Coordinates of C-alpha atoms in Angstrom, one line a residue:
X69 CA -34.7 30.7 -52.4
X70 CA -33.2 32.2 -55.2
X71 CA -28.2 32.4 -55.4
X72 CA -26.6 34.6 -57.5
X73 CA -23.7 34.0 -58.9
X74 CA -20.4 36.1 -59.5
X75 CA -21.7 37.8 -62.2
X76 CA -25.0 38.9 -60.0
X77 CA -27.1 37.3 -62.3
X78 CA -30.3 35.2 -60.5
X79 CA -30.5 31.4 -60.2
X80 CA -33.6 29.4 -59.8
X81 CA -31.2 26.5 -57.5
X82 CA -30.7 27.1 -53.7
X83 CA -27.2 27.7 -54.4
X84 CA -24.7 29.5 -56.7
X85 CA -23.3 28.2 -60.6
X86 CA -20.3 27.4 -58.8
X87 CA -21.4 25.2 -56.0
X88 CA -24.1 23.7 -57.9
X89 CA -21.4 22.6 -61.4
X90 CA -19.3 21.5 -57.9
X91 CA -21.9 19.2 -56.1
X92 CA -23.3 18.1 -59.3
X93 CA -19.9 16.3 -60.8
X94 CA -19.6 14.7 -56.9
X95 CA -22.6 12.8 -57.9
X96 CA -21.2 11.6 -61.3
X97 CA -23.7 13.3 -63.2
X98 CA -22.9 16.6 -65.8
X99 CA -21.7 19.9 -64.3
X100 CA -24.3 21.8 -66.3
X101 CA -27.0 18.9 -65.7
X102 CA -30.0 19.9 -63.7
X103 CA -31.2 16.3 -63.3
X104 CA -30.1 16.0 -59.7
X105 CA -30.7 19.7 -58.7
X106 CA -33.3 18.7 -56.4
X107 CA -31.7 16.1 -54.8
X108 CA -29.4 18.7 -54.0
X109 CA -31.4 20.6 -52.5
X110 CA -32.5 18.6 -50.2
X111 CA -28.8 17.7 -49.1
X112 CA -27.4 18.9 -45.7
X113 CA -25.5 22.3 -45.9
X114 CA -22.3 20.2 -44.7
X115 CA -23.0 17.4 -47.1
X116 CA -22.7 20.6 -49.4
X117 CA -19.7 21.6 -47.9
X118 CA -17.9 18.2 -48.1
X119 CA -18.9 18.2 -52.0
X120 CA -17.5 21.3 -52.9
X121 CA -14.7 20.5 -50.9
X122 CA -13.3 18.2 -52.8
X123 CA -13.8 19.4 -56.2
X124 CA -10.9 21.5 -54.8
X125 CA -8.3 18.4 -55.0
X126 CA -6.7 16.7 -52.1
X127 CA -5.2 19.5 -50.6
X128 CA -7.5 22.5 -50.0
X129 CA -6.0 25.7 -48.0
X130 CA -7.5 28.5 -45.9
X131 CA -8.5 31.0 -48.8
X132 CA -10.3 28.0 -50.6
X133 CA -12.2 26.8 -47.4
X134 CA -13.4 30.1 -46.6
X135 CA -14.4 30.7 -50.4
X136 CA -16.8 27.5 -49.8
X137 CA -18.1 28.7 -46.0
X138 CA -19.0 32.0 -47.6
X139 CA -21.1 30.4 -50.6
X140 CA -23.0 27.7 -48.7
X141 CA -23.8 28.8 -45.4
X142 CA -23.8 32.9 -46.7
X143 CA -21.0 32.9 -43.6
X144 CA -18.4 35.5 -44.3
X145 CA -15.3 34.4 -42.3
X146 CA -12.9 37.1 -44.0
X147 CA -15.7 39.7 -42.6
X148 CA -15.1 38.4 -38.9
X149 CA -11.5 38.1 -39.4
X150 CA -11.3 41.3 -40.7
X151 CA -13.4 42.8 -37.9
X152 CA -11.7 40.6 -35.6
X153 CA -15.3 39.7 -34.4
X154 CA -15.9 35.9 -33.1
X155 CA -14.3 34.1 -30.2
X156 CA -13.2 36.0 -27.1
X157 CA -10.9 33.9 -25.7
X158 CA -7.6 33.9 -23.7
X159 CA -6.4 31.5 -25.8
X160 CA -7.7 29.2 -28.3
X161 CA -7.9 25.1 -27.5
X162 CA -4.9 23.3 -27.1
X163 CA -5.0 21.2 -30.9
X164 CA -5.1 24.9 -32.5
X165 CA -2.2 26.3 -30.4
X166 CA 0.0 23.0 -30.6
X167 CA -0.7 23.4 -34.9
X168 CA 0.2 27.0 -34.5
X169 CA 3.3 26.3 -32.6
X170 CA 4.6 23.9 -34.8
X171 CA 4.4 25.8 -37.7
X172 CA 6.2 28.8 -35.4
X173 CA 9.0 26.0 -35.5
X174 CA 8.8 25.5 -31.3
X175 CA 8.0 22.5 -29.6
X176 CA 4.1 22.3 -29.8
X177 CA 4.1 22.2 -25.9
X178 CA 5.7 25.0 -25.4
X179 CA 4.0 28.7 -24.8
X180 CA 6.8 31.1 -25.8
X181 CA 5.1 32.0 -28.7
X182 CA 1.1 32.4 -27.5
X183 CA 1.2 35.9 -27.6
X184 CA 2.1 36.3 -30.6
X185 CA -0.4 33.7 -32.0
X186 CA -3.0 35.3 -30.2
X187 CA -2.5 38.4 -31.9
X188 CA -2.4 37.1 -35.0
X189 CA -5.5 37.5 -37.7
X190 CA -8.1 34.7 -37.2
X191 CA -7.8 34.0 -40.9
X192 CA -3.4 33.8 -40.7
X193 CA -4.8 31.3 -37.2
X194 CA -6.4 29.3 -40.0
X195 CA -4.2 29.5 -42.9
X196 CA -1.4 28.2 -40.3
X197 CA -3.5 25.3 -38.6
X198 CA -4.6 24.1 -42.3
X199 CA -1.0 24.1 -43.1
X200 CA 0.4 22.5 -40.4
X201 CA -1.6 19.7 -41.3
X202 CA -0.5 19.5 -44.6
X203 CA -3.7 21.1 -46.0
X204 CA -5.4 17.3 -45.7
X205 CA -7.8 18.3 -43.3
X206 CA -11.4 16.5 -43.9
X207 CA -14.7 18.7 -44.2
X208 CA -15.6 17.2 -40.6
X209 CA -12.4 18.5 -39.2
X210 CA -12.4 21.7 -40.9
X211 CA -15.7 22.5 -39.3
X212 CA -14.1 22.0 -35.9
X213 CA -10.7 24.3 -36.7
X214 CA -13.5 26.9 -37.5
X215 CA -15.4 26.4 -34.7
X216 CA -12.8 26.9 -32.6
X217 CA -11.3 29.8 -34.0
X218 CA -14.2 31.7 -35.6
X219 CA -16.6 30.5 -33.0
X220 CA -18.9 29.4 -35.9
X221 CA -20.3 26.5 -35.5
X222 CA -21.6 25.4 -39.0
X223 CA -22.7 21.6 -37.9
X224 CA -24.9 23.3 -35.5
X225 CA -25.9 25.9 -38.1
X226 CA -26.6 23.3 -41.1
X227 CA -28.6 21.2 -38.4
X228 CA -31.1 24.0 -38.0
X229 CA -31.5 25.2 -41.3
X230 CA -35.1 23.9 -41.5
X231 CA -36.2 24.3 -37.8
X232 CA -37.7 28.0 -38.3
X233 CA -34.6 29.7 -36.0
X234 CA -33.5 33.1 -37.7
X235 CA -29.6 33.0 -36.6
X236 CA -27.8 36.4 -36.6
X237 CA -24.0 36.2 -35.3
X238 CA -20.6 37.8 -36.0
X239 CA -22.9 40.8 -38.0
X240 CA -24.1 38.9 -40.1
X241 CA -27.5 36.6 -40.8
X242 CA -26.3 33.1 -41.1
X243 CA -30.1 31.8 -41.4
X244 CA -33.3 33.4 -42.0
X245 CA -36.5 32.6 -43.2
X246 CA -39.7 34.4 -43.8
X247 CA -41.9 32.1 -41.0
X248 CA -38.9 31.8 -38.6
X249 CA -40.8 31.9 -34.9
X250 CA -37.4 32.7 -33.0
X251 CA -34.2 35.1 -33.2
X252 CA -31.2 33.6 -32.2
X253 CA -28.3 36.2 -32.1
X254 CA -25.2 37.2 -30.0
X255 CA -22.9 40.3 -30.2
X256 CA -19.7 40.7 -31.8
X257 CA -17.6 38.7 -29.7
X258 CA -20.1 36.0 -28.3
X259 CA -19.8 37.4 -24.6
X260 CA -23.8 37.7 -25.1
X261 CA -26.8 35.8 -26.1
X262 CA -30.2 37.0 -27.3
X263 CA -33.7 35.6 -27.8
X264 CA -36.5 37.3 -29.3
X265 CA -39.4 36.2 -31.6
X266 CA -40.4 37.4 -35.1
X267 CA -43.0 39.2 -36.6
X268 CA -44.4 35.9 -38.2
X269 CA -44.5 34.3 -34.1
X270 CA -46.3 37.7 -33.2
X271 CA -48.9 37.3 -36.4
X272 CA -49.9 33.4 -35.8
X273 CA -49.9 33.6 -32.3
X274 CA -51.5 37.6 -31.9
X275 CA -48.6 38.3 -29.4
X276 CA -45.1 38.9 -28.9
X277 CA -45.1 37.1 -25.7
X278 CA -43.0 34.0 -25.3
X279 CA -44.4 31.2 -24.2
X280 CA -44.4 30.7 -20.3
X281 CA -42.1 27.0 -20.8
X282 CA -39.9 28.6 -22.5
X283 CA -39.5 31.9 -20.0
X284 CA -39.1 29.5 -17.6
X285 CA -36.2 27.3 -19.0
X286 CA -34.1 30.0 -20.5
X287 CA -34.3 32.0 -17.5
X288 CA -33.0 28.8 -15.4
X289 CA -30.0 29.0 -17.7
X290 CA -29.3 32.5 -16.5
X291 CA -31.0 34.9 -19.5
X292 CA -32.9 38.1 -18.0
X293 CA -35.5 39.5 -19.8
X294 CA -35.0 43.2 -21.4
X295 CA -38.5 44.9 -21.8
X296 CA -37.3 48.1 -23.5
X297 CA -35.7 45.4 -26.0
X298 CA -38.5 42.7 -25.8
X299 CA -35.9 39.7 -26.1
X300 CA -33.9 37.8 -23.3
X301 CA -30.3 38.8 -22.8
X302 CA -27.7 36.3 -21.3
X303 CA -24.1 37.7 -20.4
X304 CA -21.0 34.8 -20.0
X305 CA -20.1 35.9 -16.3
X306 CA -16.7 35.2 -17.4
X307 CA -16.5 37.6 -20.2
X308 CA -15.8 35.0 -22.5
X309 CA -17.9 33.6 -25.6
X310 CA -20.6 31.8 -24.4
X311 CA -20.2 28.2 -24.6
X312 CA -21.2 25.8 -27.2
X313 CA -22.5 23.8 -24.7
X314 CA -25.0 26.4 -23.7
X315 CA -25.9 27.2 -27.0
X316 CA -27.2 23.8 -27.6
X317 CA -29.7 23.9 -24.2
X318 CA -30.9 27.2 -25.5
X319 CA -31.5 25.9 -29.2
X320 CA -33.1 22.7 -27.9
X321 CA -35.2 24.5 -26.0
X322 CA -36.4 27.0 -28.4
X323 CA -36.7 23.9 -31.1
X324 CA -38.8 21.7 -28.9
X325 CA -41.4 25.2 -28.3
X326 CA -41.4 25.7 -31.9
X327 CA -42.5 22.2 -32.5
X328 CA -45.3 22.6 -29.7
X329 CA -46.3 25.8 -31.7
X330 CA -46.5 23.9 -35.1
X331 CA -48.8 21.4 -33.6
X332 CA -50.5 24.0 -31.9
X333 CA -51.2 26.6 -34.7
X334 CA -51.2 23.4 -37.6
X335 CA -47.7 25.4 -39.4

């Protein structure tokens, strides 16, 4: 996989100049040395994160986090904010709306001001929770402010980067890979979830058809399978983002077929 950098130019590392100088002087060594690049590359994309994190200084705010989402896990939260695509919720959990209050100046228990945070931009959510906390947030807890405001869940996302899941959300790819066996996406605002396989599944097995274990499981979660479409559809009856929780079942399932398909087909 080839990064470019801000002047557009190619690099031969998995990730951009900036990420790579970054990561490189978190492991003591030269920014412009290429003696740990592949130990790099072989890092987690939150281990990556953390790194470049810190070569921000102790206190890192909203534009800086999202500058570092955007260039290792290619997830653009000013797109989603801008779109106001992500999380449909009512309201957001209670640690993000207590941060929000406070730094609203009421009592953090109090729900005078939830409309008004509610309407606000998810980035000006995130600026404000950052803040509140005195912009000390660690990488960890950073990932879980996003979550729960973007709806983007980049633990989960890092944890499958190698798995062979393509993962489209918020209208954007957030992972893709040229043997990926499944599709993982949702619509704009999470309300629904899709499955599908790839080309590659369709050319190693010789079909498109999913296999019968997995059919069985993801329909037992409540997905319905859309034959003009070719991919299985599940709607949150609530009409609220479909939970993380469910997420997980549906990834575990569709990771625990794709490693029955490696052993199959010898991938």
């Amino acid at each position: 996989m080839r990064a470019e950098d801000s002047t557009g130019i190619q690099q031969t590392t998995k990730y951009s100049t900036a990420v790579m100088e970054a990561v490189r002087l978190s492991l003591f060594v030269e920014s412009n040395s290429t003696q740990l690049d592949q130990l790099i590359d072989t890092m987690t994309k939150v281990e990556v994160m953390d790194s470049y994190l810190d070569s921000f200084g102790h206190k890192v705010k909203g534009k800086e986090v999202r500058e570092v989402v955007k260039k290792v896990f290619c997830a653009d939260l000013n797109y989603i904010s801008e779109k106001n695509y992500g999380s449909k919720l009512s309201i957001y959990p209670i640690s993000v709306m207590q941060s929000l209050r406070i730094s609203l100046n009421v009592d953090p228990d109090s729900t005078e001001m939830d409309t008004q945070i509610m309407a606000m931009t998810k980035n000006e959510v995130m600026d404000r929770a950052i803040e509140a906390h005195n912009y000390s947030l660690t990488g960890e807890d950073t990932r879980v402010v996003i979550n729960q405001i973007f709806g983007v869940n980049l633990d989960g996302i890092s944890g499958l980067e190698h798995v062979r899941i393509s993962i489209y959300s918020k209208g954007q790819w957030i992972l893709q890979g040229d043997t990926d066996l499944f599709i993982v996406s949702s619509n704009l605002d999470d309300v629904e979830l899709y499955l599908a396989t790839t080309a590659y599944f369709k050319e190693i097995t010789g079909s498109n058809q999913f296999p019968d274990s997995l059919k069985q499981t993801v329909m037992s979660f409540g997905f319905t399978y859309n034959a003009d479409v070719d991919h299985f559809i599940y709607r949150n009856p609530t009409n609220e983002s479909v939970p993380d929780a469910l997420k997980g079942q549906v990834l575990g399932s569709v990771v625990g077929t794709i490693h029955e398909l490696i052993e199959i087909y010898s991938l």
